[in-house]
Structures are given as C-alpha cells and as structure tokens.
mmCIF file of C-alpha atoms in Angstrom:
data_model
loop_
_atom_site.group_PDB
_atom_site.id
_atom_site.type_symbol
_atom_site.label_atom_id
_atom_site.label_comp_id
_atom_site.label_asym_id
_atom_site.label_seq_id
_atom_site.Cartn_x
_atom_site.Cartn_y
_atom_site.Cartn_z
ATOM 1 C CA MET P 728 -0.148 -0.047 -0.015
ATOM 2 C CA ALA P 729 1.519 3.286 -1.357
ATOM 3 C CA PRO P 730 1.790 5.683 1.514
ATOM 4 C CA ARG P 731 -0.635 8.804 1.571
ATOM 5 C CA LYS P 732 0.302 11.622 0.566
ATOM 6 C CA LEU P 733 -0.658 15.070 1.540
ATOM 7 C CA GLN P 734 -2.963 17.055 -0.852
ATOM 8 C CA VAL P 735 -1.285 20.759 -1.645
ATOM 9 C CA ALA P 736 -2.559 23.536 -3.732
ATOM 10 C CA VAL P 737 -0.580 26.383 -4.752
ATOM 11 C CA ALA P 738 -1.824 30.072 -4.842
ATOM 12 C CA GLY P 739 0.189 32.337 -7.285
ATOM 13 C CA LEU P 740 1.692 31.084 -10.012
ATOM 14 C CA GLY P 741 4.413 34.358 -11.169
ATOM 15 C CA ARG P 742 7.991 33.650 -10.193
ATOM 16 C CA MET P 743 7.593 32.603 -6.757
ATOM 17 C CA GLY P 744 4.502 30.826 -7.027
ATOM 18 C CA ALA P 745 5.583 29.017 -9.842
ATOM 19 C CA ARG P 746 8.721 27.651 -8.418
ATOM 20 C CA HIS P 747 6.672 26.643 -5.163
ATOM 21 C CA ALA P 748 4.371 24.330 -7.494
ATOM 22 C CA LEU P 749 7.184 22.509 -9.618
ATOM 23 C CA ASN P 750 8.896 21.806 -6.409
ATOM 24 C CA PHE P 751 5.709 20.177 -4.413
ATOM 25 C CA LEU P 752 5.293 18.069 -8.244
ATOM 26 C CA ASN P 753 8.487 16.944 -8.662
ATOM 27 C CA SER P 754 10.244 17.147 -5.304
ATOM 28 C CA VAL P 755 7.977 16.473 -2.282
ATOM 29 C CA PRO P 756 7.670 12.662 -2.084
ATOM 30 C CA CYS P 757 5.363 12.899 0.688
ATOM 31 C CA ALA P 758 2.766 15.623 -1.329
ATOM 32 C CA GLU P 759 1.137 15.484 -3.879
ATOM 33 C CA LEU P 760 0.081 18.873 -5.886
ATOM 34 C CA VAL P 761 -3.839 18.776 -6.681
ATOM 35 C CA ALA P 762 -4.636 22.455 -7.572
ATOM 36 C CA ALA P 763 -3.511 26.036 -8.186
ATOM 37 C CA PHE P 764 -4.948 29.331 -8.507
ATOM 38 C CA SER P 765 -4.091 32.487 -10.419
ATOM 39 C CA PRO P 766 -5.738 35.270 -11.697
ATOM 40 C CA GLU P 767 -3.648 36.291 -14.192
ATOM 41 C CA ALA P 768 -4.448 34.280 -18.037
ATOM 42 C CA LYS P 769 -0.753 34.570 -18.831
ATOM 43 C CA GLU P 770 0.463 32.734 -15.799
ATOM 44 C CA LEU P 771 -2.632 29.837 -15.985
ATOM 45 C CA GLU P 772 -1.389 29.673 -19.634
ATOM 46 C CA TRP P 773 1.850 28.738 -18.022
ATOM 47 C CA ALA P 774 -0.152 26.371 -16.127
ATOM 48 C CA LYS P 775 -2.045 25.076 -18.056
ATOM 49 C CA VAL P 776 1.324 23.194 -20.246
ATOM 50 C CA HIS P 777 3.721 22.616 -16.696
ATOM 51 C CA LEU P 778 1.444 21.274 -14.344
ATOM 52 C CA GLU P 779 -2.075 20.380 -15.748
ATOM 53 C CA PRO P 780 -0.868 17.544 -17.627
ATOM 54 C CA PHE P 781 0.330 16.431 -14.136
ATOM 55 C CA GLY P 782 -3.746 16.578 -12.878
ATOM 56 C CA VAL P 783 -2.806 19.181 -11.524
ATOM 57 C CA THR P 784 -6.732 21.418 -11.305
ATOM 58 C CA LEU P 785 -6.325 25.486 -12.213
ATOM 59 C CA TYR P 786 -8.256 27.659 -10.359
ATOM 60 C CA ASN P 787 -9.086 32.036 -11.378
ATOM 61 C CA ASP P 788 -10.956 32.403 -8.028
ATOM 62 C CA TYR P 789 -8.822 31.802 -4.773
ATOM 63 C CA LYS P 790 -11.740 30.630 -2.770
ATOM 64 C CA GLN P 791 -13.159 27.939 -5.147
ATOM 65 C CA MET P 792 -9.948 26.287 -4.931
ATOM 66 C CA LEU P 793 -10.057 26.620 -1.310
ATOM 67 C CA GLU P 794 -12.972 23.967 -1.912
ATOM 68 C CA HIS P 795 -11.160 21.583 -3.691
ATOM 69 C CA THR P 796 -12.472 18.191 -2.518
ATOM 70 C CA GLY P 797 -9.162 16.521 -0.754
ATOM 71 C CA LEU P 798 -7.343 19.546 -0.052
ATOM 72 C CA GLU P 799 -5.168 19.482 2.886
ATOM 73 C CA ALA P 800 -2.840 22.365 2.718
ATOM 74 C CA VAL P 801 -1.572 25.586 1.239
ATOM 75 C CA CYS P 802 1.393 27.170 -0.163
ATOM 76 C CA ILE P 803 0.773 30.581 -0.595
ATOM 77 C CA GLY P 804 3.227 32.566 -2.956
ATOM 78 C CA THR P 805 0.876 35.592 -4.485
ATOM 79 C CA ALA P 806 2.028 39.206 -4.380
ATOM 80 C CA THR P 807 2.232 40.090 -0.389
ATOM 81 C CA SER P 808 -0.913 42.914 -0.191
ATOM 82 C CA VAL P 809 -2.643 39.260 0.075
ATOM 83 C CA HIS P 810 -0.428 36.544 1.423
ATOM 84 C CA ALA P 811 -2.189 37.723 5.114
ATOM 85 C CA GLU P 812 -5.808 37.529 3.551
ATOM 86 C CA GLU P 813 -5.180 34.470 1.601
ATOM 87 C CA SER P 814 -3.616 32.708 4.915
ATOM 88 C CA MET P 815 -6.370 33.743 7.359
ATOM 89 C CA GLN P 816 -9.175 32.471 4.225
ATOM 90 C CA ALA P 817 -7.414 28.883 4.387
ATOM 91 C CA ILE P 818 -7.407 28.644 8.098
ATOM 92 C CA ASP P 819 -10.480 29.617 7.765
ATOM 93 C CA LYS P 820 -11.175 26.157 5.546
ATOM 94 C CA ASP P 821 -8.811 24.311 7.714
ATOM 95 C CA LEU P 822 -6.010 23.997 5.938
ATOM 96 C CA HIS P 823 -2.367 23.904 6.642
ATOM 97 C CA VAL P 824 -0.807 26.725 5.320
ATOM 98 C CA LEU P 825 2.852 27.505 4.415
ATOM 99 C CA CYS P 826 2.737 31.617 3.718
ATOM 100 C CA GLU P 827 6.139 33.264 1.366
ATOM 101 C CA LYS P 828 7.640 36.111 3.306
ATOM 102 C CA PRO P 829 6.598 38.517 4.763
ATOM 103 C CA LEU P 830 2.680 37.551 6.065
ATOM 104 C CA SER P 831 2.228 41.373 5.392
ATOM 105 C CA THR P 832 4.476 44.885 5.457
ATOM 106 C CA SER P 833 2.054 45.522 8.254
ATOM 107 C CA VAL P 834 3.232 43.989 11.547
ATOM 108 C CA LYS P 835 -0.350 44.650 13.018
ATOM 109 C CA VAL P 836 -1.536 42.659 9.911
ATOM 110 C CA CYS P 837 1.460 40.106 10.975
ATOM 111 C CA GLN P 838 -0.260 39.817 14.491
ATOM 112 C CA GLU P 839 -3.287 39.496 13.473
ATOM 113 C CA VAL P 840 -2.424 36.119 10.940
ATOM 114 C CA VAL P 841 -0.295 34.841 13.542
ATOM 115 C CA ASP P 842 -3.360 35.054 16.334
ATOM 116 C CA HIS P 843 -5.576 33.713 13.749
ATOM 117 C CA ALA P 844 -3.462 30.943 13.003
ATOM 118 C CA ALA P 845 -3.585 30.577 17.325
ATOM 119 C CA LYS P 846 -7.116 30.098 17.314
ATOM 120 C CA LYS P 847 -6.404 26.471 15.378
ATOM 121 C CA PRO P 848 -3.573 24.740 17.247
ATOM 122 C CA HIS P 849 -3.886 21.801 15.723
ATOM 123 C CA LEU P 850 -2.913 22.828 11.878
ATOM 124 C CA LYS P 851 0.485 23.168 10.922
ATOM 125 C CA VAL P 852 0.833 27.134 10.157
ATOM 126 C CA MET P 853 4.771 28.793 9.013
ATOM 127 C CA CYS P 854 5.911 31.939 7.393
ATOM 128 C CA GLY P 855 8.632 30.421 4.487
ATOM 129 C CA PHE P 856 12.029 31.369 5.424
ATOM 130 C CA SER P 857 13.560 29.532 3.512
ATOM 131 C CA ARG P 858 17.313 30.363 4.197
ATOM 132 C CA ARG P 859 16.358 28.234 8.080
ATOM 133 C CA PHE P 860 16.471 25.115 5.089
ATOM 134 C CA ASP P 861 19.990 25.814 3.353
ATOM 135 C CA ALA P 862 22.148 23.175 4.366
ATOM 136 C CA SER P 863 24.955 25.919 4.545
ATOM 137 C CA TYR P 864 22.648 27.959 7.019
ATOM 138 C CA ARG P 865 21.652 25.180 9.189
ATOM 139 C CA ASP P 866 25.523 23.478 9.641
ATOM 140 C CA VAL P 867 26.155 27.377 11.748
ATOM 141 C CA ALA P 868 23.282 26.029 14.111
ATOM 142 C CA GLU P 869 24.786 24.146 15.162
ATOM 143 C CA LYS P 870 28.092 25.470 15.092
ATOM 144 C CA ILE P 871 26.758 27.420 17.372
ATOM 145 C CA GLU P 872 24.772 25.515 18.963
ATOM 146 C CA ALA P 873 28.239 23.535 20.035
ATOM 147 C CA GLY P 874 29.973 26.295 21.111
ATOM 148 C CA LYS P 875 32.028 26.378 18.809
ATOM 149 C CA ILE P 876 32.879 30.504 17.816
ATOM 150 C CA GLY P 877 31.405 30.853 21.859
ATOM 151 C CA ARG P 878 29.051 33.099 22.332
ATOM 152 C CA PRO P 879 27.797 34.964 18.900
ATOM 153 C CA THR P 880 28.021 38.395 19.413
ATOM 154 C CA ILE P 881 28.221 40.497 16.012
ATOM 155 C CA LEU P 882 26.023 39.259 13.083
ATOM 156 C CA ARG P 883 26.538 41.040 9.498
ATOM 157 C CA SER P 884 24.258 39.871 6.726
ATOM 158 C CA GLN P 885 23.987 41.160 3.474
ATOM 159 C CA THR P 886 20.605 40.469 0.438
ATOM 160 C CA CYS P 887 22.283 41.579 -2.493
ATOM 161 C CA ASP P 888 20.069 41.253 -6.082
ATOM 162 C CA LYS P 889 21.999 41.718 -9.224
ATOM 163 C CA HIS P 890 21.149 44.520 -11.186
ATOM 164 C CA ASP P 891 17.764 44.482 -13.438
ATOM 165 C CA PRO P 892 17.468 47.782 -15.748
ATOM 166 C CA SER P 893 13.615 46.631 -16.481
ATOM 167 C CA GLY P 894 12.318 48.760 -14.160
ATOM 168 C CA PHE P 895 11.062 45.959 -12.181
ATOM 169 C CA PHE P 896 12.501 47.441 -8.773
ATOM 170 C CA VAL P 897 10.558 50.438 -9.175
ATOM 171 C CA ALA P 898 7.586 49.279 -9.633
ATOM 172 C CA TYR P 899 7.925 46.434 -7.001
ATOM 173 C CA ALA P 900 8.538 49.468 -4.592
ATOM 174 C CA ALA P 901 5.269 50.071 -4.818
ATOM 175 C CA TRP P 902 3.984 47.319 -2.691
ATOM 176 C CA SER P 903 6.959 45.767 -1.278
ATOM 177 C CA GLY P 904 7.353 47.583 2.335
ATOM 178 C CA GLY P 905 10.988 48.603 0.989
ATOM 179 C CA VAL P 906 14.621 47.130 1.100
ATOM 180 C CA PHE P 907 14.359 46.323 4.776
ATOM 181 C CA VAL P 908 11.141 44.861 4.755
ATOM 182 C CA ASP P 909 11.631 42.745 1.347
ATOM 183 C CA MET P 910 15.032 41.631 1.386
ATOM 184 C CA SER P 911 16.746 42.223 4.815
ATOM 185 C CA VAL P 912 13.882 40.392 6.307
ATOM 186 C CA HIS P 913 16.004 37.166 5.928
ATOM 187 C CA ASP P 914 18.711 38.677 7.557
ATOM 188 C CA ILE P 915 16.892 39.638 10.865
ATOM 189 C CA ASP P 916 15.372 36.392 10.714
ATOM 190 C CA LEU P 917 18.836 34.901 10.457
ATOM 191 C CA THR P 918 19.851 36.707 13.543
ATOM 192 C CA LEU P 919 16.727 36.144 15.251
ATOM 193 C CA TRP P 920 17.596 32.480 14.949
ATOM 194 C CA TYR P 921 21.138 32.997 15.995
ATOM 195 C CA PHE P 922 20.953 35.289 18.732
ATOM 196 C CA GLY P 923 17.718 34.077 20.178
ATOM 197 C CA SER P 924 14.368 35.374 19.395
ATOM 198 C CA SER P 925 14.215 36.749 23.102
ATOM 199 C CA ILE P 926 16.757 39.367 21.669
ATOM 200 C CA VAL P 927 15.346 43.309 22.747
ATOM 201 C CA PRO P 928 16.815 45.605 20.095
ATOM 202 C CA LYS P 929 18.492 48.920 22.174
ATOM 203 C CA SER P 930 18.519 51.277 18.982
ATOM 204 C CA ILE P 931 18.524 51.003 15.213
ATOM 205 C CA SER P 932 19.911 53.073 12.799
ATOM 206 C CA ALA P 933 19.591 53.151 8.568
ATOM 207 C CA TYR P 934 21.636 55.551 5.487
ATOM 208 C CA GLY P 935 20.437 54.712 2.244
ATOM 209 C CA VAL P 936 21.515 56.126 -1.236
ATOM 210 C CA VAL P 937 19.464 55.759 -4.892
ATOM 211 C CA ALA P 938 22.807 55.229 -7.094
ATOM 212 C CA THR P 939 21.102 53.481 -10.424
ATOM 213 C CA GLN P 940 17.261 53.516 -10.116
ATOM 214 C CA PRO P 941 15.469 56.790 -9.387
ATOM 215 C CA GLY P 942 12.758 56.076 -9.613
ATOM 216 C CA LEU P 943 12.671 54.485 -5.998
ATOM 217 C CA LYS P 944 12.626 57.566 -4.476
ATOM 218 C CA GLN P 945 8.605 58.100 -5.583
ATOM 219 C CA PHE P 946 8.314 55.523 -2.749
ATOM 220 C CA ASN P 947 10.802 56.680 -0.070
ATOM 221 C CA ASP P 948 13.008 53.617 -1.150
ATOM 222 C CA TYR P 949 16.765 53.237 -1.926
ATOM 223 C CA ASP P 950 19.114 51.030 -3.764
ATOM 224 C CA ASN P 951 21.413 50.307 -1.558
ATOM 225 C CA ALA P 952 20.766 50.375 2.498
ATOM 226 C CA VAL P 953 22.565 50.078 5.326
ATOM 227 C CA GLY P 954 21.123 49.259 8.983
ATOM 228 C CA ILE P 955 22.476 48.683 12.434
ATOM 229 C CA VAL P 956 20.459 47.557 15.168
ATOM 230 C CA GLU P 957 22.182 47.179 18.550
ATOM 231 C CA PHE P 958 20.502 45.034 21.277
ATOM 232 C CA TRP P 959 20.055 45.136 24.551
ATOM 233 C CA ASP P 960 22.388 42.122 25.957
ATOM 234 C CA GLY P 961 25.184 43.572 23.999
ATOM 235 C CA ARG P 962 25.207 42.160 20.350
ATOM 236 C CA ILE P 963 25.277 44.387 17.182
ATOM 237 C CA ALA P 964 23.676 42.801 13.687
ATOM 238 C CA TYR P 965 24.923 45.052 10.526
ATOM 239 C CA TYR P 966 22.479 44.300 7.504
ATOM 240 C CA TYR P 967 23.230 45.206 3.775
ATOM 241 C CA ALA P 968 20.718 45.527 1.013
ATOM 242 C CA SER P 969 21.097 46.263 -2.703
ATOM 243 C CA ARG P 970 19.529 46.386 -6.269
ATOM 244 C CA MET P 971 22.605 46.905 -8.262
ATOM 245 C CA MET P 972 25.517 44.266 -7.985
ATOM 246 C CA PRO P 973 26.529 44.187 -11.848
ATOM 247 C CA HIS P 974 27.287 40.581 -11.585
ATOM 248 C CA GLY P 975 24.759 38.139 -9.769
ATOM 249 C CA GLN P 976 22.799 37.837 -6.665
ATOM 250 C CA GLU P 977 25.863 38.098 -3.504
ATOM 251 C CA ASP P 978 24.344 36.533 0.096
ATOM 252 C CA VAL P 979 26.215 37.060 2.623
ATOM 253 C CA THR P 980 26.715 36.127 6.128
ATOM 254 C CA GLU P 981 28.927 36.490 9.098
ATOM 255 C CA ILE P 982 28.626 35.793 12.846
ATOM 256 C CA ILE P 983 31.745 36.812 14.908
ATOM 257 C CA GLY P 984 31.523 34.687 17.909
ATOM 258 C CA THR P 985 34.035 35.762 21.613
ATOM 259 C CA GLU P 986 35.754 32.493 19.961
ATOM 260 C CA GLY P 987 35.809 31.768 16.623
ATOM 261 C CA LYS P 988 33.484 32.950 13.904
ATOM 262 C CA LEU P 989 31.637 31.429 10.869
ATOM 263 C CA SER P 990 30.920 32.777 7.314
ATOM 264 C CA VAL P 991 28.144 31.813 4.509
ATOM 265 C CA ASN P 992 29.219 32.433 1.300
ATOM 266 C CA LEU P 993 32.024 34.785 1.881
ATOM 267 C CA ASN P 994 33.175 34.486 -1.739
ATOM 268 C CA PRO P 995 30.205 33.694 -3.798
ATOM 269 C CA GLN P 996 30.457 31.035 -6.944
ATOM 270 C CA LYS P 997 27.529 29.331 -8.388
ATOM 271 C CA ASN P 998 29.717 25.835 -8.104
ATOM 272 C CA LEU P 999 33.062 24.655 -7.508
ATOM 273 C CA VAL P 1000 34.313 25.822 -11.354
ATOM 274 C CA ASN P 1001 36.835 27.980 -11.485
ATOM 275 C CA TYR P 1002 38.253 28.995 -14.943
ATOM 276 C CA TYR P 1003 41.662 30.001 -14.843
ATOM 277 C CA HIS P 1004 42.294 32.063 -18.170
ATOM 278 C CA SER P 1005 45.132 34.789 -19.587
ATOM 279 C CA GLY P 1006 43.007 37.385 -18.040
ATOM 280 C CA GLY P 1007 43.674 35.406 -14.658
ATOM 281 C CA ILE P 1008 41.247 33.301 -11.991
ATOM 282 C CA THR P 1009 37.665 33.443 -12.858
ATOM 283 C CA ARG P 1010 34.163 31.546 -11.183
ATOM 284 C CA GLU P 1011 30.364 32.575 -11.714
ATOM 285 C CA VAL P 1012 27.949 33.560 -9.166
ATOM 286 C CA PRO P 1013 24.734 33.023 -9.475
ATOM 287 C CA HIS P 1014 22.021 34.834 -10.941
ATOM 288 C CA ASP P 1015 19.472 35.189 -8.377
ATOM 289 C CA TYR P 1016 18.244 34.092 -5.285
ATOM 290 C CA TRP P 1017 17.329 30.576 -6.656
ATOM 291 C CA GLY P 1018 20.542 30.147 -7.852
ATOM 292 C CA ARG P 1019 21.851 30.560 -5.090
ATOM 293 C CA PHE P 1020 18.582 29.098 -2.625
ATOM 294 C CA GLU P 1021 16.560 26.499 -4.587
ATOM 295 C CA GLN P 1022 17.723 23.330 -2.705
ATOM 296 C CA GLY P 1023 16.437 25.605 0.765
ATOM 297 C CA PHE P 1024 12.929 26.347 -1.154
ATOM 298 C CA VAL P 1025 12.660 22.325 -1.918
ATOM 299 C CA GLY P 1026 13.877 21.593 1.742
ATOM 300 C CA GLU P 1027 10.937 23.749 3.132
ATOM 301 C CA ALA P 1028 8.436 22.449 1.663
ATOM 302 C CA ASN P 1029 9.854 18.683 2.893
ATOM 303 C CA VAL P 1030 9.550 20.217 5.935
ATOM 304 C CA PHE P 1031 6.369 21.183 6.019
ATOM 305 C CA ALA P 1032 4.688 18.453 4.393
ATOM 306 C CA LYS P 1033 6.202 15.899 6.689
ATOM 307 C CA ALA P 1034 4.797 18.038 9.593
ATOM 308 C CA CYS P 1035 1.364 18.698 8.398
ATOM 309 C CA LEU P 1036 1.731 14.603 7.468
ATOM 310 C CA ASP P 1037 3.146 13.702 10.824
ATOM 311 C CA ASP P 1038 1.711 16.074 13.265
ATOM 312 C CA THR P 1039 4.928 17.489 14.687
ATOM 313 C CA PRO P 1040 6.013 20.951 15.134
ATOM 314 C CA VAL P 1041 7.011 22.910 12.112
ATOM 315 C CA PRO P 1042 10.652 24.285 13.168
ATOM 316 C CA LEU P 1043 9.615 27.976 12.970
ATOM 317 C CA GLU P 1044 8.530 29.831 15.402
ATOM 318 C CA PHE P 1045 5.510 31.968 13.778
ATOM 319 C CA GLN P 1046 5.881 34.844 16.312
ATOM 320 C CA ASN P 1047 9.051 35.502 14.654
ATOM 321 C CA SER P 1048 7.578 36.537 11.538
ATOM 322 C CA VAL P 1049 6.039 39.301 12.725
ATOM 323 C CA LYS P 1050 9.000 40.102 15.182
ATOM 324 C CA ALA P 1051 11.445 40.378 11.443
ATOM 325 C CA VAL P 1052 8.575 41.837 9.939
ATOM 326 C CA GLN P 1053 8.904 44.591 12.648
ATOM 327 C CA ILE P 1054 12.569 45.324 12.988
ATOM 328 C CA GLY P 1055 12.301 45.507 9.190
ATOM 329 C CA ALA P 1056 9.990 48.268 9.245
ATOM 330 C CA TRP P 1057 11.827 50.397 12.228
ATOM 331 C CA LEU P 1058 14.774 50.225 10.205
ATOM 332 C CA GLN P 1059 12.816 51.095 7.179
ATOM 333 C CA GLU P 1060 11.889 54.253 8.873
ATOM 334 C CA ALA P 1061 15.114 54.982 10.562
ATOM 335 C CA LEU P 1062 16.382 55.210 6.607
ATOM 336 C CA VAL P 1063 13.515 57.337 5.572
ATOM 337 C CA SER P 1064 13.916 59.802 8.571
ATOM 338 C CA GLY P 1065 17.306 60.045 9.540
ATOM 339 C CA LYS P 1066 16.635 59.559 12.764
ATOM 340 C CA GLN P 1067 17.904 56.494 15.308
ATOM 341 C CA ILE P 1068 15.098 54.615 16.920
ATOM 342 C CA ARG P 1069 15.986 53.765 20.602
ATOM 343 C CA PHE P 1070 13.963 51.406 22.965
ATOM 344 C CA ASP P 1071 14.318 50.322 26.666
ATOM 345 C CA GLU P 1072 15.335 47.199 28.261
ATOM 346 C CA SER P 1073 11.732 45.867 27.904
ATOM 347 C CA GLY P 1074 11.404 46.405 24.368
ATOM 348 C CA ASN P 1075 9.250 49.890 24.446
ATOM 349 C CA ARG P 1076 9.863 52.907 21.845
ATOM 350 C CA LEU P 1077 11.426 56.235 23.585
ATOM 351 C CA GLU P 1078 9.633 58.121 21.087
ATOM 352 C CA LYS P 1079 7.303 58.611 18.977
ATOM 353 C CA SER P 1080 7.304 57.705 15.362
ATOM 354 C CA ASN P 1081 8.914 59.913 12.658
ATOM 355 C CA LEU P 1082 6.898 58.917 9.404
#
C-alpha cells in the first residue's frame, strides 16, 4: 500500500509561486500537488503546459480552489499584499498553510495572522524563511549550538540582488514595504535564529542611497541601504541590502563570536568550477536568489509537508515572522527619517514614530 500523500494547492503562479508549484510537483515525495490558482491569464497559460497535464486542477478564483475536494494544505506565493488575507481564509477552511515571507508589510496585520492561526493549534502554519532550510545556514546553527565560536556577538548579513534595469524593482517598491522589509527580513530572521528570538533592540539606525534606480525615490525606497541594530544584551547586527550588483546574487553572512567566526558564502560562487585563463582566474556566481537557495526552498516544502502528515511542530516560531517584519519596519523608518530609534530594556519605544 502506497504511503498517504499530503494534498497541496499553490496560490499564485508568478515567479515565486510557479517555483513552489514545481517543487511540490516534482521534489516533495510525501506531497501531491492537486490544485493551483492564479488570477492572471498569462500565468494560467503557463500552468496549462507545466501543471495541468500532471493532474493539477487550475483555478482563477482563490476561494473556489479552497473548496477543492480532499485539499489539506495551501502554499501561498501570491503578492505580499494578499498574503495575510489568503492565509486567514485558508485557516478558516481548516487547511495547513505555508506562506511566503512576509505575512504582510504591516506589523499589525502580521500579528492578526499569527493570532488567527493560534485559534486552530492543530493546523501547521508557517512563514517561509527559506534560508532556515539551506544546508550551509543549518550547519552554522549547529556549530553555534555546539559552542564552536563561543557567544555569537556580531552578525553581518547582506541580501544583494543582481541589477535589473527593466524597472521591475521600481514597480515592485510600490507595495514591497521597502528594502529592509522585503530583502533584509531574511537577514533579520537569521539574527533571531542565531542570537535567539528573545533579543530586544536597544537602538536602530539606517542609511541609504539611490545610485542606479532614481524611480525608487517616489516610494521612499533605496537601491542600497545599511542598517545597524544594537541589542540590550550587548550584541550588534549589521545589515546591507542592495539592488545593484552587476555580477549576480550575493547573499553573505558572518557571525563573529567570542571564540571564533563562521561565514556563509563569503566568496560567492555558482558551483565548484574556477576558470583559469590569460586574464586570471574567474568563477561564476548565481544569477538570482533561486540559483543560490533553490535547495532551501525544496527542503522547506518537504519539512512543511512532513510536519502536516506526522502532526509534528514546524521548525520556525510563527511569532518570529512578526518580529522580523517589525525590526525591518523600524529599520525602514530610520532609513527614511534619518533618525535613530531607541528602546528601553523591555523593548518599548522611547519616542513616537518619525513617519
């Protein structure tokens, strides 16, 4: 008798949603992709070629997809603006949820989703921070837990996208929440993982420039930004976000401890090939985030599906999805206002918002 498979649907078939759909279709043995939704005709045309021939039912109405017979879980890869609404609608239908980060660009709405999920503790509801499932970042976590570098004290982490002159990042900035909420939220989540989710900010500062994409100014966003978070327990996190890397994706993390240091991808490369030629020695780097983190997304989907089938906890604290966005929002505010934000030892802000 074949083992039971989790019946999964994917919402959204744009760049991210399509990749989630193909993962559940091809790379998650304990799950079966049974349905997919998109309101976009172009995306549904893609799905008719890549999903429908394999038994996946297509929908152009999200609520209708939630009624699909036998459906157990939904993976949400739609636009950030509808993540929260679609997550709560799925929870109301008693479905497990894996939602792309962030749950919302609004901290208040993020908390509403977390509170909504808490009403149904039997459901597995997880926000997708893919780096948590990357082999290198997991190895770092294990080494920190084993005390290999003493007490982790300084974290320097960056998310840097390849330059895209098409205007995509400018249009995206209209609803992304800004570079710190959209990009550095991954690095903030790593901080909550490596320093512990109980850390309390003491001060937050941020600085940025618009170097290559002047259209970002209309949305109070930047193509390069640096943020520094000082915590009350004596640790510091430094974040760099960029949309102008000419060579490709460059996501790097360093964790400096009292007895050593760990780094991830400090010398980015696509694979283990070096090209030796008359001009020197060169190597390729990933073109985009998928080239770097594809296996992390595969691992995330497999862990989520297994937790749903086995009724075991998902490995991420759901409340951290709110805290990561909150710190990102404070960084974005500091970036736009040019003013440092300070907090007392309980994490209460010492002054009102500057925006």
